[in-house]
Coordinates of C-alpha atoms in Angstrom, one line a residue:
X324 CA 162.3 135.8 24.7
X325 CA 161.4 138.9 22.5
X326 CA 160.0 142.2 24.0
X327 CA 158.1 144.6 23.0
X328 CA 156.6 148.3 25.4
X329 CA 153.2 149.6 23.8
X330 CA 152.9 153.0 24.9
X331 CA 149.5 154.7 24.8
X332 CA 149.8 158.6 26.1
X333 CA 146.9 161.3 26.2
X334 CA 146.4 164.7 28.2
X335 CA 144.5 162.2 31.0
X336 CA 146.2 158.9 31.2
X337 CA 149.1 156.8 30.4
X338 CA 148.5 153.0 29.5
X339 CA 151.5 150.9 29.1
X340 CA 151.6 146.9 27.9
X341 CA 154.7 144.8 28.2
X342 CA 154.5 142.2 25.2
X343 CA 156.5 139.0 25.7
X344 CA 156.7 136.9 22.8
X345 CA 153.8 138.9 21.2
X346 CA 151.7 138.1 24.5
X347 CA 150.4 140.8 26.6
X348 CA 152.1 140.1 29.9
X349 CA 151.8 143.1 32.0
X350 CA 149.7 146.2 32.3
X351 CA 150.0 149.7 33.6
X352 CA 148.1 153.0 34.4
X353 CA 148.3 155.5 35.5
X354 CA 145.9 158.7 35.6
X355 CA 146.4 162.0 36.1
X356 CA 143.8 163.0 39.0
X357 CA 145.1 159.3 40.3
X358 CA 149.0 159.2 40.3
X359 CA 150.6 156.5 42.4
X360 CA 152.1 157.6 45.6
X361 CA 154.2 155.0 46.1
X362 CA 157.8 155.5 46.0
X363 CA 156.9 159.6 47.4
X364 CA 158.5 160.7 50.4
X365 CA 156.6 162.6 52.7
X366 CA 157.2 164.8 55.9
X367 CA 154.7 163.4 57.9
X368 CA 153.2 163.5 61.5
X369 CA 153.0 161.0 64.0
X370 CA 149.0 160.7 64.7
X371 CA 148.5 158.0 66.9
X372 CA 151.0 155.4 68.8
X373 CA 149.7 151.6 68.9
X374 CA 152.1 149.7 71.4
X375 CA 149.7 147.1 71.3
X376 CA 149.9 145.9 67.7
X377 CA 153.4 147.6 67.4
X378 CA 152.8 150.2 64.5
X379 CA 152.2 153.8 64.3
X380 CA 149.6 155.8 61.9
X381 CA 150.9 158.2 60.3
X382 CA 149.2 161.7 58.9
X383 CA 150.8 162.5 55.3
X384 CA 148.0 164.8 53.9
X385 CA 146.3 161.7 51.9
X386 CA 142.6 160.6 52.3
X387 CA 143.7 158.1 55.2
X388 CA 146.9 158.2 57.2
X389 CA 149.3 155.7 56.2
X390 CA 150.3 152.9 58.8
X391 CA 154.2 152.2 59.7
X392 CA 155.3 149.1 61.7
X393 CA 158.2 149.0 64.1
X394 CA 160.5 147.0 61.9
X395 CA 160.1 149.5 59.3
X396 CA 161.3 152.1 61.7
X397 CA 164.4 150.2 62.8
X398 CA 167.4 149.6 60.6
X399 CA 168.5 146.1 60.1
X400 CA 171.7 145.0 57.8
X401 CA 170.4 141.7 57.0
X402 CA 167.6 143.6 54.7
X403 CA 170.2 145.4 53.5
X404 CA 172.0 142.0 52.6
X405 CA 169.0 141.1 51.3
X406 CA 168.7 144.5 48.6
X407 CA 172.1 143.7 47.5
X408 CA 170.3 140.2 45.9
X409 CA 167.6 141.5 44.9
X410 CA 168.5 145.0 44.0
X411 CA 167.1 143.7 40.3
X412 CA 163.6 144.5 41.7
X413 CA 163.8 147.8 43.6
X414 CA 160.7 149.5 42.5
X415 CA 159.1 148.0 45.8
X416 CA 160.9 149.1 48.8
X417 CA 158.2 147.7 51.2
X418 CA 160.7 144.9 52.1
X419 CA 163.9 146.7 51.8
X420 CA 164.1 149.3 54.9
X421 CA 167.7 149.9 55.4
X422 CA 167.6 152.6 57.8
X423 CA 165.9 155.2 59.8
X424 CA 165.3 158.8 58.8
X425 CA 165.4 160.1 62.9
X426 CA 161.8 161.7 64.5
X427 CA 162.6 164.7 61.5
X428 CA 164.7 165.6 58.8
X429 CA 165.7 168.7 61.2
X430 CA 167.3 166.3 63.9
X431 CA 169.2 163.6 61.5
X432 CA 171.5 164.2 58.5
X433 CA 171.7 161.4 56.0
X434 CA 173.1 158.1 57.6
X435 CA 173.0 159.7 61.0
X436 CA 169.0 159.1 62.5
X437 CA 168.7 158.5 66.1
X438 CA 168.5 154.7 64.6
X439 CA 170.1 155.1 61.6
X440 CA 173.4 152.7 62.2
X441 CA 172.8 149.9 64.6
X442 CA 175.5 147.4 64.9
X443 CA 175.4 144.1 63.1
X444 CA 175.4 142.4 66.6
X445 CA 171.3 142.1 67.4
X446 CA 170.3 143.5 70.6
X447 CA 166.4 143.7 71.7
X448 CA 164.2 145.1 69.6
X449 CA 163.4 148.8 70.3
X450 CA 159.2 149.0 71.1
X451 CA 157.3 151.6 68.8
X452 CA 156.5 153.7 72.0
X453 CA 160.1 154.1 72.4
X454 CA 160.7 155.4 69.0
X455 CA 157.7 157.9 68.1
X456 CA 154.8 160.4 69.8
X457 CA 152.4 161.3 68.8
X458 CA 152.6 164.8 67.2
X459 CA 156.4 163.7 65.8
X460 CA 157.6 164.6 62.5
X461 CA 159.6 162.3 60.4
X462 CA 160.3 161.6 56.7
X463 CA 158.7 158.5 55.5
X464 CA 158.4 156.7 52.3
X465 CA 155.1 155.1 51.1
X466 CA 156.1 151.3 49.9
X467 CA 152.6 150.4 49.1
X468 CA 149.9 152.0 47.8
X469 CA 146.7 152.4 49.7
X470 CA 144.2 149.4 49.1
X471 CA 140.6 149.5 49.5
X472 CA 140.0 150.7 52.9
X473 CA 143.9 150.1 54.1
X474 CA 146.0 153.3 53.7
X475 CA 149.4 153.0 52.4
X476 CA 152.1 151.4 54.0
X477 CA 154.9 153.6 55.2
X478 CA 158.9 152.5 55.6
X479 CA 161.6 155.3 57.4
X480 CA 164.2 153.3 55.1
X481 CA 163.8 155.4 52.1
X482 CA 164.7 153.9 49.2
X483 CA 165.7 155.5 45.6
X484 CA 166.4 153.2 42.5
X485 CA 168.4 154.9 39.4
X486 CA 169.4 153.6 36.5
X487 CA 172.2 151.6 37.6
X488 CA 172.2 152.9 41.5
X489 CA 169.8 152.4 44.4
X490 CA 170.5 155.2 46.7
X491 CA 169.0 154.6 50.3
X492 CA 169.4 158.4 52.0
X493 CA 169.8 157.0 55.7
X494 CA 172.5 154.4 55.4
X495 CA 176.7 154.9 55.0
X496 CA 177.5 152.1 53.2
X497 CA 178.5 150.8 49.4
X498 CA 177.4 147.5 48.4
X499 CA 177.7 145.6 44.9
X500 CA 174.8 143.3 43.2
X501 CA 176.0 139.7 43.9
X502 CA 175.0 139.2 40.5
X503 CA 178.3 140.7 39.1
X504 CA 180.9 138.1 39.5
X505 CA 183.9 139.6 38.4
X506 CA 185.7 140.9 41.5
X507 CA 188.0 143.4 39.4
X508 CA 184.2 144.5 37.9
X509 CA 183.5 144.8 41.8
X510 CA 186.3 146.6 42.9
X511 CA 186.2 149.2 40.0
X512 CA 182.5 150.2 40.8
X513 CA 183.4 150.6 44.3
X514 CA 186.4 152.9 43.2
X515 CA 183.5 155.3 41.1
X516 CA 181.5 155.5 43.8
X517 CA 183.7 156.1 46.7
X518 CA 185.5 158.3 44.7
X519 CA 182.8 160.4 44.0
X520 CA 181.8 160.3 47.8
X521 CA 185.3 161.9 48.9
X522 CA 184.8 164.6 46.4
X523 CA 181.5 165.3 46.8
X524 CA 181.2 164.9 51.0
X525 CA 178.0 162.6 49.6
X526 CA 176.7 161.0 52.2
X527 CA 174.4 157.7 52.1
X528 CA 174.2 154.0 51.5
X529 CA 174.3 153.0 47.7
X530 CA 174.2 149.5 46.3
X531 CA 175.6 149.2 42.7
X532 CA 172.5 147.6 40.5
X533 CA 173.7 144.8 38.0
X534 CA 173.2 147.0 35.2
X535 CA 175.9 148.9 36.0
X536 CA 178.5 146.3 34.8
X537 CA 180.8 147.1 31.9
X538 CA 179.7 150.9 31.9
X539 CA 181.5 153.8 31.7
X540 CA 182.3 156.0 34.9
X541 CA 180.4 158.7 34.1
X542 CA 177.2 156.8 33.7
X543 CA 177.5 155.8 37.2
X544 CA 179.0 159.3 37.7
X545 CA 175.5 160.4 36.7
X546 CA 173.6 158.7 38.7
X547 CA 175.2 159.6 41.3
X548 CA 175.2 163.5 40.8
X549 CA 171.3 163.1 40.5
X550 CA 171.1 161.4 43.8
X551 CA 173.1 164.1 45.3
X552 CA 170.8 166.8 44.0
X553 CA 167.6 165.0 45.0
X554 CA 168.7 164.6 48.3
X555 CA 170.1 168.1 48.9
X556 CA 166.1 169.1 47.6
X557 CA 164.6 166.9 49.7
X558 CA 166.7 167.7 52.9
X559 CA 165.9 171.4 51.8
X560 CA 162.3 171.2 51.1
X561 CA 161.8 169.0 54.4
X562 CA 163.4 172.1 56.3
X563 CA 160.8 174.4 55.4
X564 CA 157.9 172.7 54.9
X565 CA 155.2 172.2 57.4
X566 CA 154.2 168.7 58.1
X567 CA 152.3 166.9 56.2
X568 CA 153.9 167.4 53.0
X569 CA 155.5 165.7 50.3
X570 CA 159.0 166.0 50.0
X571 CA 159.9 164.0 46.6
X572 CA 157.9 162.7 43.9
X573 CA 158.5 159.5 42.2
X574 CA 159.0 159.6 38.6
X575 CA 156.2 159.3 35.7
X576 CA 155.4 156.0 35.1
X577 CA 156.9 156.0 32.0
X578 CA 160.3 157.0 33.2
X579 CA 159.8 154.9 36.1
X580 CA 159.5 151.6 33.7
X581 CA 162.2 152.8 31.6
X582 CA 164.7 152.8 33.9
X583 CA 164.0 149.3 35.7
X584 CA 162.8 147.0 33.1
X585 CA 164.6 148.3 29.4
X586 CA 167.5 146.1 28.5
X587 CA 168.5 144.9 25.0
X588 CA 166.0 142.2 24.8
X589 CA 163.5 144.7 23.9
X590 CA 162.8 144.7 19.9
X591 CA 161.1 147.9 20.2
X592 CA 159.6 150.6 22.2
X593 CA 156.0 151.8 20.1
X594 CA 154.5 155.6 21.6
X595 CA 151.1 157.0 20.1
X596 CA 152.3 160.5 21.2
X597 CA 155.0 162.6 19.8
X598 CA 155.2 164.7 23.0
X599 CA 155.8 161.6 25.1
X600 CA 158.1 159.9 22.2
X601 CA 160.4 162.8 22.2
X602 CA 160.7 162.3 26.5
X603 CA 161.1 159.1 25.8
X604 CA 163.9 159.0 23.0
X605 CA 165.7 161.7 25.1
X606 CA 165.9 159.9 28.4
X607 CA 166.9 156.2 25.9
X608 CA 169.8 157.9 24.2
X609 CA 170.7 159.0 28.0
X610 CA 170.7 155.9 29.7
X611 CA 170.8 153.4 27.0
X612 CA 171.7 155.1 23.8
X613 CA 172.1 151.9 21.3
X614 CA 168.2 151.6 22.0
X615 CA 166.8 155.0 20.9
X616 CA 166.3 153.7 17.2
X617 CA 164.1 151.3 18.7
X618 CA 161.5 154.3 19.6
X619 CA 158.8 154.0 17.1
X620 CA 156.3 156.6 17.2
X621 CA 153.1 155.2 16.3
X622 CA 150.8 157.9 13.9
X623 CA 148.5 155.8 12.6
X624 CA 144.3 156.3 13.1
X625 CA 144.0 153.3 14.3
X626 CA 144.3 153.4 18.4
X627 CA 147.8 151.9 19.3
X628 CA 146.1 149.2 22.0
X629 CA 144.1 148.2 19.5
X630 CA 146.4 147.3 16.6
X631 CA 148.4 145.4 18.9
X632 CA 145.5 143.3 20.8
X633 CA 146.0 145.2 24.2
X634 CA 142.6 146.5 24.6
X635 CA 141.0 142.4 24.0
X636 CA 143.4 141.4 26.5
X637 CA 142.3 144.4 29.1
X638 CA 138.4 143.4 28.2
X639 CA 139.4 139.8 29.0
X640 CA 141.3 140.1 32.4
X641 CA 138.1 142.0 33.6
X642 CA 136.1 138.8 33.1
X643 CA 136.3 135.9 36.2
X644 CA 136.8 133.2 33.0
X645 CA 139.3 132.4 31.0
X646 CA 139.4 130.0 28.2
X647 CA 142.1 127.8 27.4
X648 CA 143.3 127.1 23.5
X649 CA 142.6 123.1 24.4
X650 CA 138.5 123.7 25.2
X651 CA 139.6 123.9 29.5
X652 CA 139.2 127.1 31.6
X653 CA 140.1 128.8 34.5
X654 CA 137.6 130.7 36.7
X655 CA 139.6 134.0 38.9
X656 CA 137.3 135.2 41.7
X657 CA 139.0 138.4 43.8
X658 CA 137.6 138.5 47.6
X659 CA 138.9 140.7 50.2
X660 CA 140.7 138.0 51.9
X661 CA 142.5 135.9 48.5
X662 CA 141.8 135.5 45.1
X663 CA 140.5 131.7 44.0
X664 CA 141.5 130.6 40.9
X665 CA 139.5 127.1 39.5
X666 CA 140.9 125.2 37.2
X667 CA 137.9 123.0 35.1
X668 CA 138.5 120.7 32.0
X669 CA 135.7 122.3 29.9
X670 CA 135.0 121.7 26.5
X671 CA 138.1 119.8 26.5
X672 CA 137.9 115.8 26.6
X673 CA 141.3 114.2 26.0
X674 CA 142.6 113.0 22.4
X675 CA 140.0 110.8 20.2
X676 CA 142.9 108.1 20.3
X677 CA 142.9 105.4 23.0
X678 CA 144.0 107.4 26.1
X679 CA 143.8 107.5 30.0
X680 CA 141.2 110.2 31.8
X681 CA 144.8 110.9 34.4
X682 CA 146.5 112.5 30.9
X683 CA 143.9 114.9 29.8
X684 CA 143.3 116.0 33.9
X685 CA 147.7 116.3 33.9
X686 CA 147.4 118.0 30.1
X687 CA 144.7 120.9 31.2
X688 CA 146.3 121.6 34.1
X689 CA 150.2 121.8 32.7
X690 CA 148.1 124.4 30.0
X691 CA 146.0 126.1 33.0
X692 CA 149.5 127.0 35.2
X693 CA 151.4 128.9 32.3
X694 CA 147.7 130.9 31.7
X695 CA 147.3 131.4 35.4
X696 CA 150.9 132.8 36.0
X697 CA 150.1 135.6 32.9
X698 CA 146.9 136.0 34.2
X699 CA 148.1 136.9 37.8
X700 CA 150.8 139.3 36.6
X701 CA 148.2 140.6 34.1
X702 CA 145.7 141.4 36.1
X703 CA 148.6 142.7 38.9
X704 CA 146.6 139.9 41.6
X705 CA 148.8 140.2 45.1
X706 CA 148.3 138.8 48.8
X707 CA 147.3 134.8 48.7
X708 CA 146.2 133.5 46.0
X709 CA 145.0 129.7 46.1
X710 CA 145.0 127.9 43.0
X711 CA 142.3 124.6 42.6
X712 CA 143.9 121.9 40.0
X713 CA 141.6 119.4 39.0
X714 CA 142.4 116.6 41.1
X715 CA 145.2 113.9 39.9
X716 CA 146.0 110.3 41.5
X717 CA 149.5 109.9 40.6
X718 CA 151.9 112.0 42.7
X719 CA 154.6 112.4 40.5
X720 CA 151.8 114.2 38.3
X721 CA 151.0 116.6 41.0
X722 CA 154.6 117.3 41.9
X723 CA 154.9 118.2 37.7
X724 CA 152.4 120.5 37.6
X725 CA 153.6 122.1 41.3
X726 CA 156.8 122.7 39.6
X727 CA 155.5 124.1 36.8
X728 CA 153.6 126.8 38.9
X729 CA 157.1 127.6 40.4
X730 CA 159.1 127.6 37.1
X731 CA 156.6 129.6 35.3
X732 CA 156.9 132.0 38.6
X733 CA 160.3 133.2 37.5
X734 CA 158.9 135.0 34.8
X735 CA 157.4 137.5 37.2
X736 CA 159.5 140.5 38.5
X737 CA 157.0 140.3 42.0
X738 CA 158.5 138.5 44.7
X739 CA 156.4 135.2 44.9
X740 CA 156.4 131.5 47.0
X741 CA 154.4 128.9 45.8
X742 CA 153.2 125.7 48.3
X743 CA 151.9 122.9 48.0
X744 CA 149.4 122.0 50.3
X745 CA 147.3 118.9 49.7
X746 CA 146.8 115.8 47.6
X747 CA 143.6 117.3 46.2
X748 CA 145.5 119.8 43.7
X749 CA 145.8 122.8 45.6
X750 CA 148.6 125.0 45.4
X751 CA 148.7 128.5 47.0
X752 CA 150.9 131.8 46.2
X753 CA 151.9 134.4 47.9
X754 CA 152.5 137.2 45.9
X755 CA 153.8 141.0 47.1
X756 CA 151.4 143.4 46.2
X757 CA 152.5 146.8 46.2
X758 CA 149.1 148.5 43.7
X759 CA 146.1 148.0 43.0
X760 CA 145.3 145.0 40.6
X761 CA 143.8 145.9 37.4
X762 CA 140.1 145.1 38.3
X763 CA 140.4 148.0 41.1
X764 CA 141.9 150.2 38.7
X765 CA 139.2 149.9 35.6
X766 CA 135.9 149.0 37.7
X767 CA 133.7 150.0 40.5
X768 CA 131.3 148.2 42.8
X769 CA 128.4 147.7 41.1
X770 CA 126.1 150.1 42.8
X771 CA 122.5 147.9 41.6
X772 CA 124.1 144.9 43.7
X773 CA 126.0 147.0 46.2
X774 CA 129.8 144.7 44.8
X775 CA 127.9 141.3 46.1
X776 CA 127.4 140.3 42.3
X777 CA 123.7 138.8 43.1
X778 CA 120.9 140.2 43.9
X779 CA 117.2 138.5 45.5
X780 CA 115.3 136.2 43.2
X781 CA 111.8 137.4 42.5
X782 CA 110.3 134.6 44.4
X783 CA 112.6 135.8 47.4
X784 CA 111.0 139.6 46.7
X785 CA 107.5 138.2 46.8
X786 CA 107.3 136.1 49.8
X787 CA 108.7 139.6 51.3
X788 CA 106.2 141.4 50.5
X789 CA 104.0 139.5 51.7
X790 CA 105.1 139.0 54.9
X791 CA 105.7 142.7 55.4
X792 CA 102.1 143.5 54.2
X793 CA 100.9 141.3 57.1
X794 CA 102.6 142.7 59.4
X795 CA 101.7 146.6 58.2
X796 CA 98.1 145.7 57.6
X797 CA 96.5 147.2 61.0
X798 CA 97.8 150.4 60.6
X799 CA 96.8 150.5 56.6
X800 CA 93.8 153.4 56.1
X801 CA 91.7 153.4 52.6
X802 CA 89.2 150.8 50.7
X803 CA 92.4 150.0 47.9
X804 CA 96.0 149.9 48.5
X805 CA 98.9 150.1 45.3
X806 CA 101.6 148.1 45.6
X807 CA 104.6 149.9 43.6
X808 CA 107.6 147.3 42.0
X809 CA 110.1 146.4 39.7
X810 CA 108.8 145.3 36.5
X811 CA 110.0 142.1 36.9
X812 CA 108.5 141.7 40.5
X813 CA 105.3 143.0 39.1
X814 CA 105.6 140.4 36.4
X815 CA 106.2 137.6 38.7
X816 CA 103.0 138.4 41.1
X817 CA 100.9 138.1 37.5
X818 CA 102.5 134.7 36.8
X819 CA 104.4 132.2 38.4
X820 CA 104.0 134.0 42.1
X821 CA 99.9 134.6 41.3
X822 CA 99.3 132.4 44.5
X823 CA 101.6 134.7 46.8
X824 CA 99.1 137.7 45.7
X825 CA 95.9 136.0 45.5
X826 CA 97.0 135.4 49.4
X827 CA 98.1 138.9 49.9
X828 CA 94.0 140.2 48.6
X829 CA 93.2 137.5 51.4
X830 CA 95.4 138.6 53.9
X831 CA 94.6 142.6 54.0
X832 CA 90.9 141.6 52.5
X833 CA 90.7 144.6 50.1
X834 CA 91.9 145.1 46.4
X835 CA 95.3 145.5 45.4
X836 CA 96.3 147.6 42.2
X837 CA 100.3 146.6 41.3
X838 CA 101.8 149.1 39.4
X839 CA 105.2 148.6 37.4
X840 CA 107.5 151.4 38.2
X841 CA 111.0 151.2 36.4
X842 CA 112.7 153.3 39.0
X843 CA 112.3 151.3 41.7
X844 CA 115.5 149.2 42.4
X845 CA 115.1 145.3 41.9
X846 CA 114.4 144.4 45.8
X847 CA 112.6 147.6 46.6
X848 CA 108.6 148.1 46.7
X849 CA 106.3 150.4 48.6
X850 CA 102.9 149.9 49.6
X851 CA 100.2 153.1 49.7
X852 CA 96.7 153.2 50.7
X853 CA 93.9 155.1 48.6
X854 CA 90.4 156.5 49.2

C-alpha cells in the first residue's frame, strides 16, 4: 500500500488527508480558537464525588468539568500489559491508565502516588470516596475529547507517546513492544534506557515503541532527554500553579501525526505553506531523516485539497448517501445513541448474463463493507455503529461478508470489534472514539429545523391554525382579523387547504385577510384583530 499526507496550513486552521492508494482515507482538523485538548494534562480540582455511579467530576478550567471513573484512578499492570501490545496506537490513552498521579503533584513524585504501585496480586478494588474529595487537587490527563453535551474524559495514568518511547510519568517500570522479536534487539533497548535512568536519576515507566528497532542509541537517547525535560516542566509548573490549570500541552497536530503514523511507506509528504514545510522538514530529518526529500512544498494557485480530490471527498462524507461504483449505495445516519449505516442495491441489478438474485445481493454487499470501513474512518464515526446488509439466504455468504467487515477493520488504527448478530445481515461495531467525527467538526444544527432534519407539513400548519383560532376566538376584539404566515402556509390556505380557511371565516364568522410574511419561520403564524 502506497501513502501519501496532504497538508493544507493557514494563519486559522490546519487540514490534513491521509491518501492510501490515492484514496482519501482519513481526515484531520484542527482550528486555532478550537485546539484539541486531548492528550493535555491539567492540575485540576476535585468538584463533586459520585460513590454512586463510582466516578468523580472534575473542574480543569474548560466549559464543562471533565468526568474521571475509579478505574482510571487506580493503577492496574494488566493495562500496562496491554500498552506494551498495542503501544503502536498510543495517541488514545483512554484505555491505557498505568498509574496514579496521587491527590496532587505536591504529595507524589513520579512513580510514587498514594496508588501509584499496587502489587500484581489483585486485592479489592479501592471505592472513589476512598480516593478523592471534593476540593482535591490532582494531575489528570484528558483521553477523550469532550462530545456534545459530555465533557472530556479524564485518566490519572498520564500517558506521553514519542517517537519511539511512550513515557507514562507515574509508573517505574521498562517494557519492550512484543512486536520486536529479537531478544538481543530486546535486551539492547533495555540497556539504553536503563542506562540513561542511572545517569539521569529519571524516574517513570517507559515502554519501548516498535519503531525503535534497529536505531541508534541516541535516537532513543533523545527521546528520552525530552521526556525528562517535560516532566521536570510539568512537575515545576504544577508546583506553582493554582488549580485549575493546564500543566502540558499536546503537540500541533501536525507534529502529533508525524511522529505516530510516518514510516517509509509514505511516497510523499505535500505542505501548501512554506512556514509549516520548513517545521516539518526540520522535525523529518530529526526523527526520520531518509524521509525529508519526500517534503514537497506545494506553491501552486490551485488550493492543495483541491488538486488532490480532498475537498470532493470532505463534501461527500457530509452527505447521509454514498454511491457505490456498481449503481448500490449506502445510507450513514449519526444519532446520539449509534450511527446506522443501510446498505441498498440501487441502481445496481446484477450482470445481464444468466445469474442468481443471492450473487448480486453477496456482490453489493462485499463492495458496500470495504466503502463502509473508509467511510467510518473518514468521517472519524466512534461508539456503536450497526451496519444493515441486504439480507442473504445462504450462510456461508453471510459469514463472507462478516469477515470482510473484520478484515477490512485492520486497516483502521481505532481499536474496533465487529459482531455478528442475526441472520438478517446485521453486523454491529464498536469503535473507540476519542474526537469528534467529522460532521460535528464542519456542521451545526440546523437552526430552521432545530437538528430534527424535518420540519411540519403545511397541511400539519393549517389544521393548527385552525384549531388554535377556535380556541382564541372569544377573546378576539375587531370586525377583521389578519392572519400573518409563511409564504408557503399562505399559499397552501389559497389552494389545496382552501377548505381549512373557508372553515376558519365560518368558525370566527368575520373576514380574514392572510398576509405572506417571509420572516416568519415555517411553523410560526400570528393572528391580530383590526378595527
Amino acid at each position: 500500500m502506497t501513502k501519501e499526507m496532504i497538508i493544507s496550513s493557514s494563519a486559522h486552521e490546519t487540514r490534513v488527508a491521509i491518501l492510501e492508494d490515492d484514496q482519501v482515507a482519513e481526515i484531520f482538523i484542527e482550528r486555532e480558537h478550537q485546539r484539541g485538548v486531548a492528550g493535555n494534562l491539567y492540575k485540576g480540582r476535585v468538584s463533586k464525588v459520585l460513590p454512586g455511579m463510582q466516578s468523580a467530576f472534575v473542574d480543569l478550567g474548560l466549559e464543562r468539568d471533565g468526568f474521571l471513573y475509579v478505574s482510571d484512578v487506580v493503577a492496574t499492570f494488566e493495562e500496562f500489559d496491554r500498552l506494551e501490545t498495542d503501544e503502536d496506537d498510543p495517541s488514545a490513552p483512554a484505555s491505557a491508565p498505568v498509574a496514579n498521579e496521587g491527590a496532587s503533584a505536591r504529595q507524589a513524585a513520579p512513580g510514587q502516588g498514594r496508588f501509584g504501585r499496587r502489587d500484581r496480586e489483585k486485592g479489592p478494588e479501592p471505592k472513589i470516596e476512598e480516593l478523592l474529595k471534593e476540593g482535591q487537587e490532582i494531575i489528570v490527563q484528558v483521553a477523550k475529547e469532550p462530545i456534545g453535551t459530555k465533557g472530556a474524559r479524564l485518566t490519572s495514568h498520564a500517558t506521553m507517546p514519542g517517537r519511539f518511547l511512550v513515557f507514562m510519568p507515574t509508573v517505574d517500570h521498562v517494557g519492550v513492544s512484543r512486536k520486536i522479536d529479537s531478544r538481543e534487539e530486546r535486551s539492547r533497548l533495555r540497556g539504553i534506557v536503563r542506562e540513561f535512568r542511572e545517569l539521569h536519576g529519571f524516574t517513570g515507566g517507559v515502554i519501548i515503541r516498535t519503531a525503535a528497532a534497529g536505531r541508534p542509541k541516541d535516537d532513543i537517547v533523545s527521546d528520552l532527554s525530552y521526556f525528562h525535560k517535560v516532566w521536570t516542566e510539568i512537575r515545576q509548573k504544577s508546583e506553582t500553579s493554582r488549580a485549575p490549570a493546564v500543566v502540558y500541552r499536546e503537540q500541533s497536530l501536525v507534529a502529533k501525526l508525524l511522529r505516530d503514523l510516518l514510516t517509509e511507506e509514505y511516497l510523499a509528504i505535500r505542505i501548501d505553506n512554506e512556514l509549516e514545510f520548513r517545521r516539518v522538514y526540520e522535525l523529518i530529518e530529526r526523527i526520520m531523516p531518509p524521509l525529508a526529500p519526500k517534503v514537497k512544498l506545494h506553491n501552486k494557485d490551485y488550493p492543495i485539497f483541491e488538486e488532490y480530490g480532498v475537498q470532493a471527498e470532505i463534501d461527500r462524507a457530509l452527505r447521509s448517501k454514498v454511491w457505490l461504483k456498481s449503481g448500490g449505495s449506502i445510507v450513514i445516519n449519526q444519532t446520539e445513541a449509534l450511527v446506522a449505516i443501510d446498505v441498498n442495491t440501487g441502481r445496481y441489478v446484477g450482470k445481464k448474463t444468466a445469474g442468481r438474485l443471492e450473487d448480486t445481493i453477496l456482490k453489493t454487499n462485499l463492495e458496500a463493507v470495504k466503502e463502509i470501513v473508509r467511510q467510518i474512518r473518514l468521517r472519524d464515526l466512534g461508539g456503536i455503529i450497526v451496519l444493515d446488509f441486504i439480507d442473504m439466504e445462504e450462510k456461508k455468504n453471510r459469514q463472507k461478508v462478516f469477515q470482510t467487515v473484520e478484515q477490512e477493520l485492520r486497516k483502521d488504527r481505532s481499536p474496533s470489534k465487529a459482531l455478528q448478530v442475526s441472520d438478517f445481515g446485521l453486523v454491529i461495531i464498536t469503535r473507540k472514539r476519542v474526537k469528534q467525527s467529522l460532521e460535528r467538526v464542519l456542521t451545526e444544527p440546523c437552526p430552521y429545523c432545530a437538528g430534527s432534519a424535518v420540519i411540519k407539513s403545511r397541511s400539519t400548519i393549517c389544521y393548527e391554525i385552525l384549531s388554535e383560532v377556535k380556541k382564541i376566538s372569544g377573546d378576539l376584539d375587531g370586525e377583521s382579523l389578519v392572519l400573518r404566515v409563511n409564504p408557503d402556509i399562505a399559499r397552501a390556505l389559497k389552494d389545496e387547504e382552501r377548505a381549512v380557511f373557508k372553515e376558519l371565516k365560518q368558525a370566527i364568522g368575520r373576514e380574514i385577510a392572510v398576509k405572506p410574511d417571509v420572516q416568519l419561520h415555517h411553523e410560526q403564524f400570528d393572528l391580530m384583530a383590526v378595527g
